[in-house]
XYZ file of C-alpha atoms in Angstrom:
347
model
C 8.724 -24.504 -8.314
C 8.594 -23.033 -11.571
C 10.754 -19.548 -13.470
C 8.912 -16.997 -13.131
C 10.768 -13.641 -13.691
C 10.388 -11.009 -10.778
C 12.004 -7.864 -9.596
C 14.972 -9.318 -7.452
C 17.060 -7.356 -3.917
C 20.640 -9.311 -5.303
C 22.059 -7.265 -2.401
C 22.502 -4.136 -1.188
C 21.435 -1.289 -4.013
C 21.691 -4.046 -6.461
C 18.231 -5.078 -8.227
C 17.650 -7.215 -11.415
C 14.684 -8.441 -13.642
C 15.621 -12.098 -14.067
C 13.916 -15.477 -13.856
C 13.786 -16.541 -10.379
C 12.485 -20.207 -8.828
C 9.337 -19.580 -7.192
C 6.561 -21.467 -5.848
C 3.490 -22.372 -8.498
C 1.543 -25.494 -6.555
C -1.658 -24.059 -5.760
C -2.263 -26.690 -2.497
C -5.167 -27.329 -0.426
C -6.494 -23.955 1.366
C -4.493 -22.261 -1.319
C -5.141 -19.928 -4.175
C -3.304 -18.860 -7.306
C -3.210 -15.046 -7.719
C -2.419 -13.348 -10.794
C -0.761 -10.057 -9.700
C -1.491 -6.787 -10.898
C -0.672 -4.037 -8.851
C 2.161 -3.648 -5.974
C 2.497 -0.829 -4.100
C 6.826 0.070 -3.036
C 6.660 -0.006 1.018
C 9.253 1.947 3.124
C 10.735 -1.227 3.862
C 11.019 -2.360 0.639
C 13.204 0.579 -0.015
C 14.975 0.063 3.077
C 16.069 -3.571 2.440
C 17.092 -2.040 -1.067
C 19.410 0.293 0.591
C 20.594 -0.422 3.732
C 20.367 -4.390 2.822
C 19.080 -5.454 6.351
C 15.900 -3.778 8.951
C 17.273 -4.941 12.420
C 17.757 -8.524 12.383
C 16.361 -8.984 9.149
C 19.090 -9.353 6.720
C 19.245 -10.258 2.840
C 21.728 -13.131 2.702
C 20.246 -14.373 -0.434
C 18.114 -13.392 -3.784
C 14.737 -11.735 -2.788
C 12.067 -10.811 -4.682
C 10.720 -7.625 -3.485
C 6.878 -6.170 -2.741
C 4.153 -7.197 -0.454
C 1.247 -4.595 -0.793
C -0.570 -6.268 -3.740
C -3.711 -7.025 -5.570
C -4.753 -8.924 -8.668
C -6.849 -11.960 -9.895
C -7.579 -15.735 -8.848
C -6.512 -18.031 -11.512
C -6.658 -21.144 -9.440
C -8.199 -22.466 -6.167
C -6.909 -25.326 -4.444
C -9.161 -27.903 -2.540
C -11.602 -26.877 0.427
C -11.519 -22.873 -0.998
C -15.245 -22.050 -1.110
C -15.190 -17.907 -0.419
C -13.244 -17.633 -3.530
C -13.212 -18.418 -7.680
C -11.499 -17.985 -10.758
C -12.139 -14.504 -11.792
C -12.336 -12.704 -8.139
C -10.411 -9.270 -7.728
C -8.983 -9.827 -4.744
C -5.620 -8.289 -2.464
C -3.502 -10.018 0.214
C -2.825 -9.680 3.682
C 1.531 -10.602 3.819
C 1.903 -11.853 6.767
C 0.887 -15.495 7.561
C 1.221 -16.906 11.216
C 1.289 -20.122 12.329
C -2.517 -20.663 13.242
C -1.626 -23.415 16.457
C 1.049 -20.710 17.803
C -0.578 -18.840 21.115
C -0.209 -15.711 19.447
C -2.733 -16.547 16.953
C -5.162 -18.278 19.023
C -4.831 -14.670 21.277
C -6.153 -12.955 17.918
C -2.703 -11.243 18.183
C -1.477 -12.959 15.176
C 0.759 -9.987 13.221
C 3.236 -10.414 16.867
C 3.485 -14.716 16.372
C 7.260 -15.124 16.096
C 6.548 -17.794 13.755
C 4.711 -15.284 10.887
C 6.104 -15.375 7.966
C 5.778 -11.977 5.313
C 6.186 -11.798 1.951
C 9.829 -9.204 1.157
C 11.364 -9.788 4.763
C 14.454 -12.402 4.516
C 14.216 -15.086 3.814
C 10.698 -14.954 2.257
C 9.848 -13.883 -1.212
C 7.859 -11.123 -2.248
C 5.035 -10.177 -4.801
C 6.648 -8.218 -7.609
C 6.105 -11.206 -9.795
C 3.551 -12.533 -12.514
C 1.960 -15.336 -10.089
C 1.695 -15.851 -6.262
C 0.542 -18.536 -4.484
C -1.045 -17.603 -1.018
C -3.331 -19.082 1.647
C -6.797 -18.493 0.797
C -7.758 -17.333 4.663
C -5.487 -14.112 3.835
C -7.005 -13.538 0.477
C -10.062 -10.963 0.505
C -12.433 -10.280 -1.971
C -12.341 -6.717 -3.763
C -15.428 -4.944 -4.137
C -16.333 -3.994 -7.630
C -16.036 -0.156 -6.831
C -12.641 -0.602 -5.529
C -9.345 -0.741 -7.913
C -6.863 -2.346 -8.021
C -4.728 0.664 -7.035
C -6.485 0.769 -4.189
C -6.721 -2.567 -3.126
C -2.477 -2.493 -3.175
C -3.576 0.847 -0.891
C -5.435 -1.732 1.869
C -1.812 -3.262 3.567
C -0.346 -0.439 4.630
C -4.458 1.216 5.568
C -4.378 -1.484 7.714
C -1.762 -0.498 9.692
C -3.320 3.285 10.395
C -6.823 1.238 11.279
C -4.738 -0.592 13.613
C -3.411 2.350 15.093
C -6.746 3.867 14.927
C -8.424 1.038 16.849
C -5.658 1.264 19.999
C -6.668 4.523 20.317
C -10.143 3.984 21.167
C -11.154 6.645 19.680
C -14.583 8.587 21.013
C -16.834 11.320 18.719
C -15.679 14.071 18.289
C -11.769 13.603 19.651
C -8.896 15.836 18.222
C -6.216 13.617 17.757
C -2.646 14.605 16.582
C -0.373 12.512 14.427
C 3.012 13.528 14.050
C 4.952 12.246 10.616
C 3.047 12.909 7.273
C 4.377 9.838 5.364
C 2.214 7.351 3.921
C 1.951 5.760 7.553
C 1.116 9.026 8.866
C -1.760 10.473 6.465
C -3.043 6.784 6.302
C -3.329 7.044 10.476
C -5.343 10.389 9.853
C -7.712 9.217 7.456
C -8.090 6.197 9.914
C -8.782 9.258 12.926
C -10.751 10.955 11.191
C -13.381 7.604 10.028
C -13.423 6.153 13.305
C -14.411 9.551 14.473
C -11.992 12.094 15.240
C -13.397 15.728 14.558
C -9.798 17.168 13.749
C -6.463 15.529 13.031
C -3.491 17.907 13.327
C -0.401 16.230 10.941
C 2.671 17.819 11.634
C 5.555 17.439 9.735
C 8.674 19.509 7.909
C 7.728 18.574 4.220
C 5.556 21.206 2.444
C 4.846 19.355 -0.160
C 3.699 16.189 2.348
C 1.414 18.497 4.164
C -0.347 19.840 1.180
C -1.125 16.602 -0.026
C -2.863 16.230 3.696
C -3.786 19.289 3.966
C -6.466 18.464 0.722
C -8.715 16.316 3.183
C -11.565 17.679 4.534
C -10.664 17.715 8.590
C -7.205 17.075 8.592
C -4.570 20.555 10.073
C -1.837 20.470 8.325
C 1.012 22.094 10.561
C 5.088 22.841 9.048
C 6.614 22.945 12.285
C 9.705 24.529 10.834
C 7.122 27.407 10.763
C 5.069 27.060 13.664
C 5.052 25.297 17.331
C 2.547 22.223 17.036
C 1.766 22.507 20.404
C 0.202 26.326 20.060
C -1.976 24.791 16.884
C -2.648 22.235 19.762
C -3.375 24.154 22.495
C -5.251 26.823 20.148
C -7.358 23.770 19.156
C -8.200 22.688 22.381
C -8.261 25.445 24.666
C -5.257 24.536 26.152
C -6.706 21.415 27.383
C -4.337 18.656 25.112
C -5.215 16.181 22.186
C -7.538 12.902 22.974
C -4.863 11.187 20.744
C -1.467 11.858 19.629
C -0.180 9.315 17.244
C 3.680 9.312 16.543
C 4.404 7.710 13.293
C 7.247 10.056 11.979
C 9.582 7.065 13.955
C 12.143 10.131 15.155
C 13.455 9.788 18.382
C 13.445 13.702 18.676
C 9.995 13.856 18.270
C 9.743 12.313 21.634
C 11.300 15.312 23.604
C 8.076 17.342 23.666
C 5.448 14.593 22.989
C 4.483 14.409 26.140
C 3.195 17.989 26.282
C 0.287 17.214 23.235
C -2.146 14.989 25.132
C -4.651 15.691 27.625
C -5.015 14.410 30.678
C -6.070 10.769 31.034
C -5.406 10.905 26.733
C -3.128 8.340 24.774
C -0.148 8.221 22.708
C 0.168 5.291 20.045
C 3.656 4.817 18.968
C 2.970 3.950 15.085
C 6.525 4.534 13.967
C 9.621 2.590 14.987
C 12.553 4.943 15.842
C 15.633 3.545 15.266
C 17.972 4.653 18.496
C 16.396 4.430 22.089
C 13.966 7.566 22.857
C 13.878 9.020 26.001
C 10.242 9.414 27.632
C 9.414 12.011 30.716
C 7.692 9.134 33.032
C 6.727 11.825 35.562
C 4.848 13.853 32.860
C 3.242 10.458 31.617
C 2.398 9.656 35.194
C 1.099 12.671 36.489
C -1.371 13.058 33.396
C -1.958 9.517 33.361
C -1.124 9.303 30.026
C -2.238 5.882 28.038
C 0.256 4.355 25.683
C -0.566 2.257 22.918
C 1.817 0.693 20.195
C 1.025 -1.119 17.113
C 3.183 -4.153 14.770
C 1.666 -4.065 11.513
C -2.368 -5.466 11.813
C -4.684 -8.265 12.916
C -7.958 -8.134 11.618
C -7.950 -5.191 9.783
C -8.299 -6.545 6.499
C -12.474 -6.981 5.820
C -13.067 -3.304 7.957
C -10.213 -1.511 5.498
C -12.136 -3.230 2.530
C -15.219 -2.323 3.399
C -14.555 1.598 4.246
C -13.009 2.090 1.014
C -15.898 0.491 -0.935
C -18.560 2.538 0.954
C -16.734 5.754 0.262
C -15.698 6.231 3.839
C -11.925 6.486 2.532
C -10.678 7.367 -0.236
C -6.549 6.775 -0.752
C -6.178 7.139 -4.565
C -5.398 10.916 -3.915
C -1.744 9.585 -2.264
C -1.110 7.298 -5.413
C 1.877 9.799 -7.134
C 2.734 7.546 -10.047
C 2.495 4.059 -11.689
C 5.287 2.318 -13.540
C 4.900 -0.771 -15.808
C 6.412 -3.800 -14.089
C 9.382 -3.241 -17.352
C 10.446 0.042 -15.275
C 10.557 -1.865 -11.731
C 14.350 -0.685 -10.846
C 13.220 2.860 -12.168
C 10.295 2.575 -9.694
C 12.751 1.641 -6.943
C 15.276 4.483 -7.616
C 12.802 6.464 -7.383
C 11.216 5.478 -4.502
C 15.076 5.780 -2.764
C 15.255 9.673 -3.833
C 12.588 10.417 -1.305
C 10.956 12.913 -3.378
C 8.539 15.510 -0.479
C 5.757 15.329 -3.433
C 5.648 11.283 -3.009
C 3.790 9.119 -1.363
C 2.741 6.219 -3.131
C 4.363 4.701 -5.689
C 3.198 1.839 -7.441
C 4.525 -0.982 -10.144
C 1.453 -2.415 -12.012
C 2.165 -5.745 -13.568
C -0.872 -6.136 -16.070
């Protein structure tokens, strides 16, 4: 262990920037990351203010951050994929690799994973990290920083994306226009999707959507999604509707968006029991899909933003020097509509 200062959750809607024990012994399998960039996740906010995500509570110190990138300093024994030098950016979550989960390939839903900011484990916003080389991926030389902090929560609409089974040409729907949400369009729309409708009730979140080329950007305060929908498709119903606004009244008229035979992924998490219409879903034999976080979704997000296939620096809304951390996080809790991304760089 060694002091290292980082941006520490003291408790509820308390942070500091203080010296903090953390791990430094760069092990077998292991690499030493110098961090540069961390992106603030919804969670991280949430821990900040509510203190706890369901059974996930801060009962101690914890540093905060887990959407990162930056530069190996130091490789322990038996790394060969990576060197001093290497740009790199880190998947969070690390299973245990005998558990049945992982040998399944379903790793991200072992009970045994651990992930960097969820109690009792540490997160990123710190000078140095030391992390298991098999969840550290190489950063092509096109792709920033910035946007390497941008490939942990990609992941999660490619995972999303990749339930869907998603044909040419499908309309798909996604219904939130947070990060989550736009990152789940942009996922759509590579793996094929003709049209994504994003509905929301934040202006400002929908312009910033609306700038892609084949994304709808619908204000439902303004206008019924499902007419844009039906308008769309004849009346015949999205292939895909993704929900990833997480709101429990979104699920009163879901049901009406897909076609028949199409599929609903549940990206967001509400937080009170929804109520679903199982004689609609029946009926329509309606496919349902839902996502925890990512497996395997690292290399494919790496390699569509290096190719050009995504591009995500258009959601980055500011950058704060690592100094301005609890600025970044106060922030972050306002919930500004013209926000999406904010970042703390630490170099």
């Amino acid at each position: 262990m060694v002091m290292q200062q980082a941006l520490v959750l003291e408790r509820r809607n308390e942070l500091s920037l203080r010296d903090i024990d953390l791990p430094d012994v760069t092990g077998p399998g292991m690499v030493k990351i110098a961090i540069d960039t961390v992106g603030i996740c919804g969670s991280d906010v949430h821990y900040y203010t509510h203190g706890k995500i369901g059974s996930f509570i801060v009962e101690e110190p914890m540093v905060l951050g887990h959407e990162a990138a930056g530069t190996v300093v130091e490789i322990g024994a038996g790394v060969s994929h990576l060197k001093p030098g290497d740009r790199v950016c880190m998947e969070p979550g690390i299973p245990d690799p005998q558990s049945r989960a992982s040998r399944l390939g379903l790793y991200n839903v072992d009970p045994a994973v651990t992930f960097w900011a969820t109690p009792p484990v540490h997160g990123v916003l710190t000078p140095q990290v030391v992390h298991p080389a098999a969840y550290t991926f190489k950063l092509p030389d096109n792709v920033s920083f910035a946007e390497g902090a941008m490939i942990e929560p990609f992941a999660v609409g490619l995972q999303a994306a990749q339930k869907a089974r998603i044909a040419p040409g499908d309309v798909a729907v996604v219904i939130g226009a947070g990060p989550i949400g736009i990152m789940t369009a942009l996922a759509a729309l590579a793996g094929g999707c003709s049209t994504v409708v994003i509905a929301d009730m934040m202006a400002e979140k929908l312009e910033i959507a609306g700038r892609y080329a084949g994304i709808v950007p619908v204000n439902i305060k303004e206008r019924p999604l499902q007419s844009v929908v039906d308008e769309l498709t004849h009346q015949w119903g999205a292939d895909v509707v993704f929900e990833a606004s997480g709101s429990a009244g979104a699920w009163k008229t879901l049901l009406s968006l897909p076609r028949p035979g199409g599929a609903v992924i549940v990206v967001g998490m509400p937080v009170e029991p929804t109520l679903i219409d199982w004689a609609t879903a029946s009926t329509r034999e309606i496919r349902f899909e839902t996502i925890f976080r990512y497996a395997h979704q690292y290399p494919r997000a790496i390699q569509m933003i290096g190719a050009g296939k995504v591009d995500l620096k258009p959601l980055i809304s500011e950058t704060f020097d690592f100094s301005r951390s609890i600025e970044a996080f106060q922030r972050a809790a306002e919930g500004r509509p013209t926000d999406v991304k904010l970042q703390i760089k630490l170099r």
